[in-house]
């Protein structure tokens, strides 16, 4: 017997909710573990800045002390040349080192951040995911995290890279001539104020741009997910118009953003040039009237560019940073959402549950004002089968959603084995309860991987096949050329609705849960196959409490308790025989379905089937 290569999935119910305790809100927090590398990057960048500044000072020296005196000695020239080479080497290597360290920490920070964000997203509640837009979430995990990466790799380090040379070079100018120093920074407060003004403008425009981009990705994502509906209703034109509208809106907001940048550049550029001209003007007149030497003027001119352009670029970075900060807030917003605690619970279960449920006037509402379940009262013993029948929207799915605590009931009392359901840790309940959802979802992986998905342990091929057999899907799988290795979805086969349901059923059966919930799990299966599944299930349902939601009386007949639901209430309750003996919906449905089946049988036999 071979064991499958499917990786063992970690059980949802673990000893510790690592992420629940970790909220990666706060930029300093996000940098944890890489702060020193980052600091190292800043130090390297300052060393390279000092090297550059020394080069300029040396240049001034060369002019003043050597060249100005004529006929310099070659040994002096060689010493200067060597000095320049050493300084250049210093500057180059430390720039490289600084960049490397910054890139290293930025990449690692974002790598971890993205993983944590994904982890956090997965742990958010059903309620959150019910409301959140997939496209928007994708946008936050991809584009916003990327924008944050740029904050760390380029912008934050960039500001450091520019501020340090500014300070160092400014001190150097002050040392040359303090009046010149003060004149050289005349325009700087104005440049900074302008940058802050644009910082605010650009952040709000960028935020609205990002929001619209998220709307656009949601539109695209929905269109692609629902492409069959679009085609079936021939709504391509409508969809195109909708996409075009959102796309145009994105263009409009993008244009508004670019416009702001377009105003920003020339404004600060001209301020920087005015500053340069003032510096040169004053500097040259001081040189002409002999207050400073030509060498000093030369060094000053070089140093002046080293303080004006950094400041102008700091402005640019501040503006770019504003966009990074918007993205940071969008990411932090997700981290601020409470994760669904999986291990918390007033009650610590010691072993498997028995499966006795007691509903006592249970009420439930998704939204404040719309009560979905009213006054649900029934009892079931361990190992019993509870069946639910009722019109669409009557609250059957909502009722079973309460059991694994996907949602918490809002009134009355609901106990499992005599303990309040809300005292159980959610992770534990989900380990104990297997649910075949009404609209099962299969991953784009092999059929085997899909079936093994919830087992949480090493599974043998024989077990996979046994589960598939019980779900009446084994033969179907074998009919595919690749058998259990057949890929499902996108790059593989498209399974029929009934096949999907049965693979999902096999997945839940393999999990071997104490409590089994089958939400309309055979609705897309023909009567004959349903019969086969029912027979197999009868074995599997033994000793485990089972909830069946079905539309056919045949499927619910065997239940110990049948609940007939209507508008969120139980309108009839009892066994098949009890309910048949009563006036009511159940008997009507039974009579109707029996009559249809009889007629169908007659028709089929008349055509020889
Ligand atoms: C009952 C609402 C739904 C309906 C009522 C699952 C779900 C349902 N509802 C929500 O607001 N949010 C949800 O996540 O609750 O719905 P149901 O429980 O799904 O009904 P059902 O299972 O009996 O119907 P069906 O069609 O599956 O037989 O008002 O809007
Ligand atoms: Mg339902």
XYZ file of C-alpha atoms and ligand atoms in Angstrom:
640
model
C 0.000 0.000 0.000
C 1.543 3.313 -1.020
C 1.163 6.472 0.932
C 0.207 9.549 -1.050
C 2.649 12.383 -1.375
C 0.067 14.925 -0.297
C 1.628 17.152 2.347
C 0.195 16.801 5.793
C -1.996 19.762 6.535
C -1.601 21.375 9.898
C -4.738 21.061 11.969
C -6.605 24.298 12.451
C -6.739 23.653 16.160
C -3.210 24.156 17.430
C -1.734 25.072 20.783
C -1.206 28.729 19.963
C -2.580 31.364 17.632
C 0.731 32.946 16.698
C -0.735 35.434 14.316
C -3.690 36.323 16.500
C -1.200 37.818 18.918
C 0.880 39.477 16.259
C -0.531 42.536 14.670
C 1.980 43.958 12.308
C 0.671 47.434 12.595
C 3.379 50.050 13.047
C 6.305 50.611 10.722
C 8.881 50.069 13.471
C 7.256 46.749 14.305
C 7.317 45.712 10.687
C 11.087 46.260 10.668
C 11.654 43.865 13.531
C 14.717 41.689 13.001
C 16.082 43.932 10.248
C 16.512 47.154 12.180
C 20.263 46.693 12.611
C 20.832 45.867 8.968
C 18.863 48.950 8.138
C 20.924 51.016 10.531
C 24.040 49.484 8.937
C 22.791 50.690 5.584
C 22.438 54.220 6.938
C 25.921 54.154 8.450
C 27.426 52.905 5.168
C 25.638 55.593 3.260
C 27.008 58.252 5.616
C 30.543 56.928 5.282
C 30.239 57.182 1.525
C 28.864 60.705 1.916
C 31.827 61.681 4.098
C 34.187 60.250 1.471
C 32.537 62.334 -1.207
C 32.689 65.472 0.890
C 36.384 64.888 1.610
C 36.980 64.552 -2.137
C 35.562 68.034 -2.687
C 37.585 69.510 0.138
C 40.707 67.858 -1.247
C 39.922 69.347 -4.620
C 39.815 72.826 -3.080
C 43.134 72.110 -1.367
C 44.728 70.941 -4.580
C 43.751 74.158 -6.329
C 44.649 76.534 -3.509
C 47.776 75.007 -2.097
C 49.345 73.251 -5.048
C 48.134 74.425 -8.435
C 47.928 78.113 -7.488
C 51.629 78.121 -6.603
C 52.664 76.759 -10.012
C 55.238 74.000 -10.780
C 53.935 71.458 -8.312
C 56.171 68.594 -7.346
C 55.195 65.340 -8.966
C 55.311 63.488 -5.622
C 52.662 65.885 -4.270
C 50.519 65.325 -7.337
C 50.846 61.566 -6.961
C 49.838 61.818 -3.288
C 46.755 63.801 -4.257
C 45.938 61.360 -7.034
C 46.266 58.456 -4.615
C 44.042 60.283 -2.154
C 41.362 60.708 -4.818
C 41.545 57.031 -5.753
C 41.263 55.874 -2.143
C 38.336 58.220 -1.506
C 36.568 57.057 -4.650
C 37.072 53.453 -3.612
C 35.637 54.222 -0.181
C 32.683 56.047 -1.594
C 31.960 53.312 -4.131
C 32.233 50.379 -1.765
C 30.177 51.955 0.993
C 27.489 53.054 -1.428
C 27.333 49.480 -2.664
C 27.264 48.079 0.868
C 24.556 50.521 1.965
C 22.387 49.752 -1.047
C 22.827 46.063 -0.509
C 21.876 46.176 3.135
C 18.872 48.366 2.424
C 17.695 46.090 -0.366
C 18.308 43.011 1.780
C 16.213 44.303 4.670
C 13.513 45.706 2.395
C 13.115 42.415 0.546
C 13.037 40.399 3.759
C 10.634 42.760 5.469
C 8.181 42.583 2.585
C 8.617 38.852 2.153
C 7.603 38.345 5.750
C 4.938 41.006 5.661
C 3.209 39.454 2.676
C 3.222 36.008 4.269
C 1.864 37.395 7.524
C -0.785 39.338 5.679
C -1.871 36.216 3.845
C -1.946 34.320 7.103
C -3.953 37.056 8.773
C -6.425 37.197 5.906
C -7.022 33.483 6.156
C -7.826 33.769 9.821
C -10.375 36.516 9.534
C -13.947 35.613 10.254
C -16.636 34.397 7.877
C -18.367 37.687 8.510
C -15.338 39.642 7.275
C -14.888 37.558 4.149
C -18.589 37.724 3.481
C -18.281 41.471 3.119
C -14.753 42.012 1.805
C -14.143 42.350 -1.907
C -11.699 39.827 -3.280
C -10.196 42.220 -5.825
C -9.512 44.773 -3.122
C -7.817 42.214 -0.893
C -5.664 40.992 -3.765
C -4.690 44.591 -4.442
C -3.617 45.080 -0.844
C -1.557 41.907 -0.712
C 0.150 42.586 -4.043
C 0.377 46.232 -5.068
C 0.197 47.840 -1.626
C 2.831 45.557 -0.147
C 4.982 46.399 -3.168
C 4.567 50.095 -2.505
C 5.693 49.424 1.046
C 8.743 47.611 -0.258
C 9.695 50.758 -2.122
C 9.344 52.731 1.108
C 11.986 50.572 2.736
C 14.264 49.924 -0.213
C 14.231 53.355 -1.807
C 12.375 56.080 -0.001
C 13.285 55.752 3.683
C 16.891 54.949 2.899
C 16.840 57.623 0.226
C 15.896 60.267 2.736
C 18.747 59.121 4.971
C 21.063 58.997 1.985
C 20.234 62.588 1.111
C 19.927 64.119 4.565
C 23.332 62.917 5.705
C 25.292 64.435 2.814
C 23.242 67.561 3.289
C 24.233 67.873 6.937
C 27.854 66.951 6.314
C 28.246 69.216 3.306
C 26.449 72.030 5.031
C 28.893 71.806 7.929
C 31.716 71.770 5.399
C 30.422 74.966 3.766
C 29.969 76.598 7.167
C 33.579 75.717 7.910
C 34.693 77.346 4.649
C 32.664 80.482 5.233
C 29.686 80.714 7.553
C 27.959 83.584 5.702
C 28.096 81.555 2.501
C 26.655 78.651 4.459
C 23.599 80.577 5.554
C 22.993 82.006 2.094
C 23.118 78.484 0.644
C 20.072 77.329 2.584
C 17.895 80.396 2.064
C 15.334 78.658 -0.135
C 15.327 75.344 1.680
C 12.458 76.047 4.114
C 10.361 77.037 1.106
C 11.235 73.819 -0.759
C 10.314 71.773 2.324
C 7.020 73.598 2.851
C 6.100 73.066 -0.787
C 6.909 69.364 -0.459
C 4.730 69.014 2.608
C 1.893 70.766 0.792
C 2.201 68.336 -2.133
C 2.643 65.432 0.277
C -0.904 66.003 1.523
C -2.388 66.597 -1.921
C -0.677 63.601 -3.477
C -1.551 61.205 -0.649
C -5.257 61.873 -0.933
C -5.159 61.562 -4.725
C -3.099 58.408 -4.568
C -5.462 56.911 -2.014
C -8.424 57.533 -4.241
C -6.443 56.086 -7.164
C -5.613 52.910 -5.233
C -9.242 52.557 -4.170
C -10.364 52.796 -7.745
C -7.740 50.311 -8.848
C -9.177 47.913 -6.267
C -12.665 48.478 -7.671
C -11.321 47.722 -11.121
C -9.648 44.489 -10.031
C -12.824 43.428 -8.243
C -14.819 44.091 -11.404
C -12.365 42.070 -13.458
C -12.214 39.272 -10.928
C -16.002 39.034 -10.724
C -16.370 39.102 -14.456
C -13.888 36.275 -14.905
C -15.378 34.210 -12.088
C -18.836 34.686 -13.521
C -17.894 34.463 -17.187
C -20.389 31.656 -17.763
C -23.251 33.747 -16.464
C -22.131 36.656 -18.606
C -22.142 34.492 -21.708
C -25.349 32.686 -20.848
C -27.207 35.963 -20.507
C -25.320 37.534 -23.410
C -24.362 40.447 -21.165
C -20.943 41.074 -22.695
C -21.849 44.591 -23.747
C -23.156 45.459 -20.303
C -20.038 44.033 -18.671
C -17.827 45.861 -21.137
C -19.574 49.130 -20.378
C -19.246 48.520 -16.661
C -15.551 47.754 -16.954
C -15.014 50.715 -19.232
C -16.711 53.013 -16.732
C -14.484 51.848 -13.891
C -11.422 51.891 -16.108
C -12.156 55.467 -17.167
C -12.604 56.450 -13.555
C -9.215 54.940 -12.788
C -7.733 56.896 -15.685
C -9.350 60.080 -14.391
C -7.971 59.595 -10.908
C -4.593 58.550 -12.306
C -4.514 61.721 -14.368
C -5.325 63.845 -11.336
C -2.449 62.171 -9.524
C 0.008 62.657 -12.362
C -1.088 66.278 -12.627
C -0.074 66.887 -9.039
C 3.335 65.404 -9.768
C 3.560 67.587 -12.834
C 2.952 70.697 -10.729
C 5.352 69.572 -8.061
C 8.473 68.976 -10.189
C 8.848 72.341 -11.908
C 7.930 74.211 -8.730
C 10.643 72.667 -6.615
C 13.093 72.575 -9.530
C 12.873 76.306 -10.010
C 13.280 76.886 -6.298
C 16.418 74.749 -6.362
C 17.799 76.686 -9.347
C 17.103 80.029 -7.677
C 19.024 78.758 -4.671
C 21.936 77.705 -6.869
C 22.027 81.078 -8.599
C 21.990 82.949 -5.291
C 24.849 80.763 -4.043
C 26.939 81.155 -7.184
C 26.246 84.889 -7.383
C 27.260 85.628 -3.818
C 30.135 83.130 -3.935
C 31.651 84.537 -7.137
C 31.423 88.145 -5.972
C 33.182 87.144 -2.742
C 35.883 85.438 -4.821
C 36.247 88.461 -7.121
C 36.679 90.907 -4.270
C 39.138 88.513 -2.657
C 37.176 87.642 0.486
C 37.503 83.970 -0.435
C 40.112 82.231 -2.563
C 39.393 80.718 -5.987
C 39.969 77.279 -4.468
C 37.433 77.960 -1.742
C 34.966 79.132 -4.376
C 35.542 75.986 -6.399
C 35.034 73.752 -3.359
C 32.001 75.810 -2.353
C 30.406 75.484 -5.808
C 30.805 71.721 -5.705
C 29.497 71.537 -2.148
C 26.556 73.784 -3.013
C 25.208 71.248 -5.512
C 25.620 68.656 -2.782
C 23.210 70.463 -0.497
C 20.655 71.933 -2.887
C 19.887 68.832 -4.972
C 19.641 66.504 -1.977
C 17.059 68.790 -0.455
C 15.120 68.996 -3.674
C 15.283 65.193 -3.886
C 14.234 64.839 -0.261
C 11.117 66.716 -1.330
C 10.624 64.219 -4.136
C 11.052 61.322 -1.718
C 8.643 62.842 0.783
C 6.055 62.975 -1.948
C 6.740 59.369 -2.968
C 6.674 58.393 0.667
C 3.179 59.802 0.918
C 2.054 57.132 -1.515
C 3.894 54.448 0.398
C 2.167 55.562 3.581
C -1.252 55.296 1.967
C -0.401 51.716 1.036
C 0.890 51.114 4.517
C -2.455 52.204 5.974
C -4.320 49.942 3.599
C -2.191 47.003 4.728
C -2.420 47.927 8.411
C -6.195 48.111 8.087
C -6.255 44.364 7.451
C -3.940 43.676 10.369
C -6.232 45.699 12.599
C -9.138 43.358 11.876
C -9.619 40.810 14.607
C -8.760 37.306 13.585
C -11.171 34.594 14.458
C -9.667 33.008 17.558
C -9.378 29.281 16.944
C -8.117 28.101 20.272
C -9.934 30.395 22.664
C -12.810 28.938 24.613
C -14.062 28.817 28.167
C -14.276 25.061 27.906
C -11.300 22.821 27.196
C -12.465 19.599 25.607
C -10.498 16.538 26.597
C -11.472 14.089 23.889
C -13.794 13.711 20.933
C -17.320 14.999 21.305
C -20.239 12.588 21.597
C -22.466 14.679 19.399
C -25.527 15.477 21.456
C -27.056 18.785 20.448
C -29.683 20.745 22.269
C -31.233 23.777 20.629
C -33.340 25.821 22.991
C -35.134 28.782 21.424
C -32.072 29.602 19.341
C -32.207 32.787 17.327
C -29.667 34.110 14.850
C -29.087 37.215 12.781
C -26.333 38.077 10.286
C -27.150 41.774 10.312
C -28.612 43.722 13.212
C -32.084 44.176 11.859
C -32.765 41.000 9.881
C -33.382 37.947 12.032
C -32.724 34.796 10.003
C -33.489 32.065 12.548
C -36.265 32.246 15.118
C -37.014 30.093 18.080
C -35.196 26.938 16.921
C -35.822 24.217 19.491
C -34.915 20.545 19.071
C -32.756 17.879 20.574
C -30.650 15.112 19.093
C -28.796 12.270 20.737
C -25.244 11.262 19.776
C -25.254 9.273 16.551
C -28.678 10.415 15.463
C -29.528 11.785 12.077
C -31.184 15.174 11.871
C -32.684 16.064 8.527
C -33.829 19.456 7.336
C -36.282 20.122 4.626
C -37.685 23.433 3.638
C -38.140 26.065 1.010
C -35.203 28.001 -0.293
C -34.027 30.762 2.021
C -35.717 29.156 5.005
C -32.460 29.170 6.977
C -31.199 25.601 6.685
C -27.649 26.551 5.725
C -27.642 29.289 8.333
C -28.629 26.765 10.977
C -25.830 24.316 10.202
C -23.353 27.200 9.906
C -23.821 27.712 13.624
C -22.476 24.278 14.518
C -18.779 24.785 13.585
C -19.158 28.364 14.873
C -18.741 29.904 11.431
C -21.198 32.332 13.009
C -22.314 32.503 16.630
C -25.975 32.206 17.517
C -27.437 35.399 18.894
C -30.166 34.316 21.310
C -31.472 31.313 23.205
C -29.141 28.511 24.128
C -27.305 25.906 22.118
C -25.321 23.135 23.737
C -23.134 20.325 22.482
C -22.764 17.435 24.938
C -24.339 19.674 27.558
C -21.758 22.467 27.161
C -22.575 25.839 25.615
C -21.385 25.784 22.022
C -19.799 29.222 22.402
C -17.481 27.825 25.082
C -15.829 25.461 22.624
C -12.732 26.631 20.776
C -13.658 27.082 17.118
C -10.672 25.087 15.897
C -11.726 22.134 17.977
C -15.287 22.216 16.669
C -14.058 22.379 13.098
C -11.873 19.374 13.707
C -14.838 17.444 15.027
C -17.297 18.566 12.394
C -17.106 17.696 8.716
C -19.170 19.774 6.375
C -19.988 19.249 2.730
C -20.981 22.696 1.655
C -23.894 23.512 -0.543
C -21.619 24.918 -3.210
C -18.415 22.977 -2.731
C -15.186 24.519 -3.838
C -12.370 22.435 -5.254
C -8.835 23.712 -5.607
C -6.959 23.663 -8.904
C -4.990 20.675 -7.726
C -5.257 16.949 -8.373
C -8.352 15.033 -7.353
C -6.284 13.144 -4.824
C -5.014 16.324 -3.232
C -8.537 17.666 -3.078
C -9.789 14.553 -1.333
C -6.888 14.517 1.124
C -7.256 18.209 1.826
C -8.845 18.079 5.249
C -7.397 14.833 6.561
C -4.567 16.521 8.422
C -2.453 13.374 8.370
C -0.619 11.044 5.995
C -3.252 9.236 3.941
C -2.905 5.985 2.008
C -4.212 5.516 -1.524
C -6.569 2.849 -0.238
C -8.168 5.313 2.143
C -8.595 7.865 -0.626
C -10.240 5.256 -2.813
C -12.503 4.044 -0.028
C -13.722 7.591 0.569
C -14.252 8.083 -3.154
C -16.155 4.827 -3.341
C -18.455 5.849 -0.506
C -19.079 9.114 -2.318
C -19.790 7.163 -5.539
C -17.071 8.967 -7.443
C -14.341 6.302 -7.622
C -15.421 4.945 -11.024
C -15.731 8.427 -12.447
C -12.200 9.253 -11.333
C -10.840 6.056 -12.852
C -12.464 6.939 -16.152
C -10.146 9.949 -16.440
C -6.831 9.115 -18.148
C -4.837 10.344 -15.155
C -7.136 8.878 -12.527
C -6.596 10.395 -9.114
C -3.794 12.540 -10.494
C -6.202 14.389 -12.744
C -5.968 18.125 -12.266
C -9.204 19.866 -11.400
C -10.214 23.263 -12.820
C -8.169 25.807 -14.692
C -5.515 23.597 -16.267
C -7.301 20.290 -15.799
C -10.703 18.766 -16.300
C -13.877 20.628 -15.570
C -15.932 18.437 -13.294
C -19.696 18.360 -13.548
C -21.725 19.759 -10.654
C -22.521 16.277 -9.378
C -18.907 15.111 -9.700
C -17.724 18.128 -7.774
C -20.221 17.457 -5.013
C -19.072 13.885 -4.758
C -15.353 14.773 -4.630
C -16.236 17.243 -1.864
C -18.176 14.508 -0.106
C -15.190 12.149 -0.338
C -13.010 14.929 1.086
C -15.235 15.249 4.132
C -15.646 11.507 4.597
C -11.882 11.042 4.607
C -11.636 13.554 7.415
C -13.713 11.105 9.398
C -15.389 13.685 11.609
C -17.544 12.960 14.664
C -20.277 15.164 13.323
C -21.209 15.198 9.671
C -23.080 17.961 7.897
C -24.357 17.388 4.385
C -25.781 20.610 3.040
C -27.774 19.625 -0.002
C -24.854 17.400 -0.932
C -26.665 15.271 -3.440
C -28.737 17.974 -5.100
C -26.751 17.746 -8.341
C -26.694 13.964 -8.366
C -29.188 11.748 -10.208
C -31.612 9.609 -8.197
C -29.736 6.403 -8.878
C -26.354 7.725 -7.783
C -28.004 9.358 -4.819
C -29.324 5.942 -3.810
C -25.798 4.512 -4.034
C -24.392 7.342 -1.948
C -27.192 6.987 0.574
C -26.433 3.299 1.046
C -22.742 3.948 1.548
C -23.500 6.816 3.854
C -25.805 4.768 6.022
C -22.732 2.826 7.081
C -20.700 5.972 7.585
C -23.413 7.807 9.461
C -23.544 5.180 12.124
C -22.185 6.393 15.435
C -21.835 9.941 14.286
C -24.350 12.707 14.544
C -25.335 13.692 11.060
C -27.192 16.700 9.719
C -28.673 16.275 6.287
C -30.229 19.025 4.281
C -32.140 17.714 1.293
C -35.011 18.431 -0.969
C -36.090 14.837 -1.585
C -38.194 13.127 1.037
C -36.355 9.908 0.173
C -33.136 11.372 1.545
C -34.614 12.478 4.835
C -36.867 9.512 5.574
C -34.237 7.629 7.536
C -33.621 10.532 9.918
C -34.355 10.340 13.626
C -35.490 13.930 13.679
C -36.872 15.680 10.637
C -37.177 19.445 10.805
C -39.404 21.155 8.312
C -38.294 24.762 8.033
C -40.041 27.810 6.756
C -38.956 31.452 6.987
C -36.362 30.709 9.642
C -38.691 28.693 11.866
C -39.252 25.014 12.473
C -42.809 24.419 11.357
C -42.881 20.658 11.780
C -40.690 18.283 13.749
C -40.682 14.495 14.106
C -39.847 11.196 12.416
C -40.994 10.309 8.921
C -43.913 8.255 10.228
C -44.960 10.908 12.722
C -44.886 13.605 10.113
C -46.771 11.526 7.572
C -49.492 11.036 10.117
C -49.889 14.809 10.473
C -51.599 17.337 8.281
C -48.892 19.642 6.923
C -46.205 20.559 4.450
C -44.273 17.329 4.945
C -47.162 15.139 3.873
C -47.875 17.400 0.934
C -44.265 17.222 -0.241
C -44.214 13.481 0.270
C -47.406 12.927 -1.705
C -46.265 15.235 -4.476
C -42.841 13.636 -4.816
C -44.252 10.058 -4.694
C -46.777 10.903 -7.373
C -44.122 12.418 -9.624
C -41.865 9.440 -9.172
C -44.670 6.954 -9.898
C -45.580 8.792 -13.064
C -41.968 8.996 -14.105
C -41.545 5.276 -13.594
C -44.623 4.544 -15.685
C -43.395 6.797 -18.489
C -39.937 5.263 -18.412
C -41.279 1.727 -18.569
C -43.571 2.676 -21.464
C -40.546 3.713 -23.530
C -38.696 0.590 -22.470
C -36.190 2.075 -19.999
C -31.413 32.221 4.952
C -29.468 35.033 4.525
C -30.102 34.752 3.166
C -31.495 34.276 3.536
C -31.360 33.723 4.935
C -25.717 31.759 4.075
C -26.210 33.181 4.305
C -27.556 33.488 4.281
N -28.011 34.772 4.514
C -27.127 35.788 4.793
O -27.527 36.931 5.006
N -25.759 35.527 4.814
C -25.268 34.249 4.584
O -24.045 34.043 4.620
O -30.096 34.148 5.413
O -30.476 31.715 4.052
P -29.976 30.195 4.028
O -29.714 29.765 5.395
O -28.844 30.122 3.089
O -31.238 29.422 3.447
P -31.388 27.907 2.984
O -30.110 27.196 3.128
O -32.532 27.347 3.696
O -31.773 28.049 1.455
P -31.408 27.097 0.216
O -31.681 27.936 -0.969
O -30.003 26.706 0.336
O -32.331 25.928 0.240
O -32.384 35.356 3.607
O -30.160 35.932 2.436
Mg -28.751 26.456 1.834
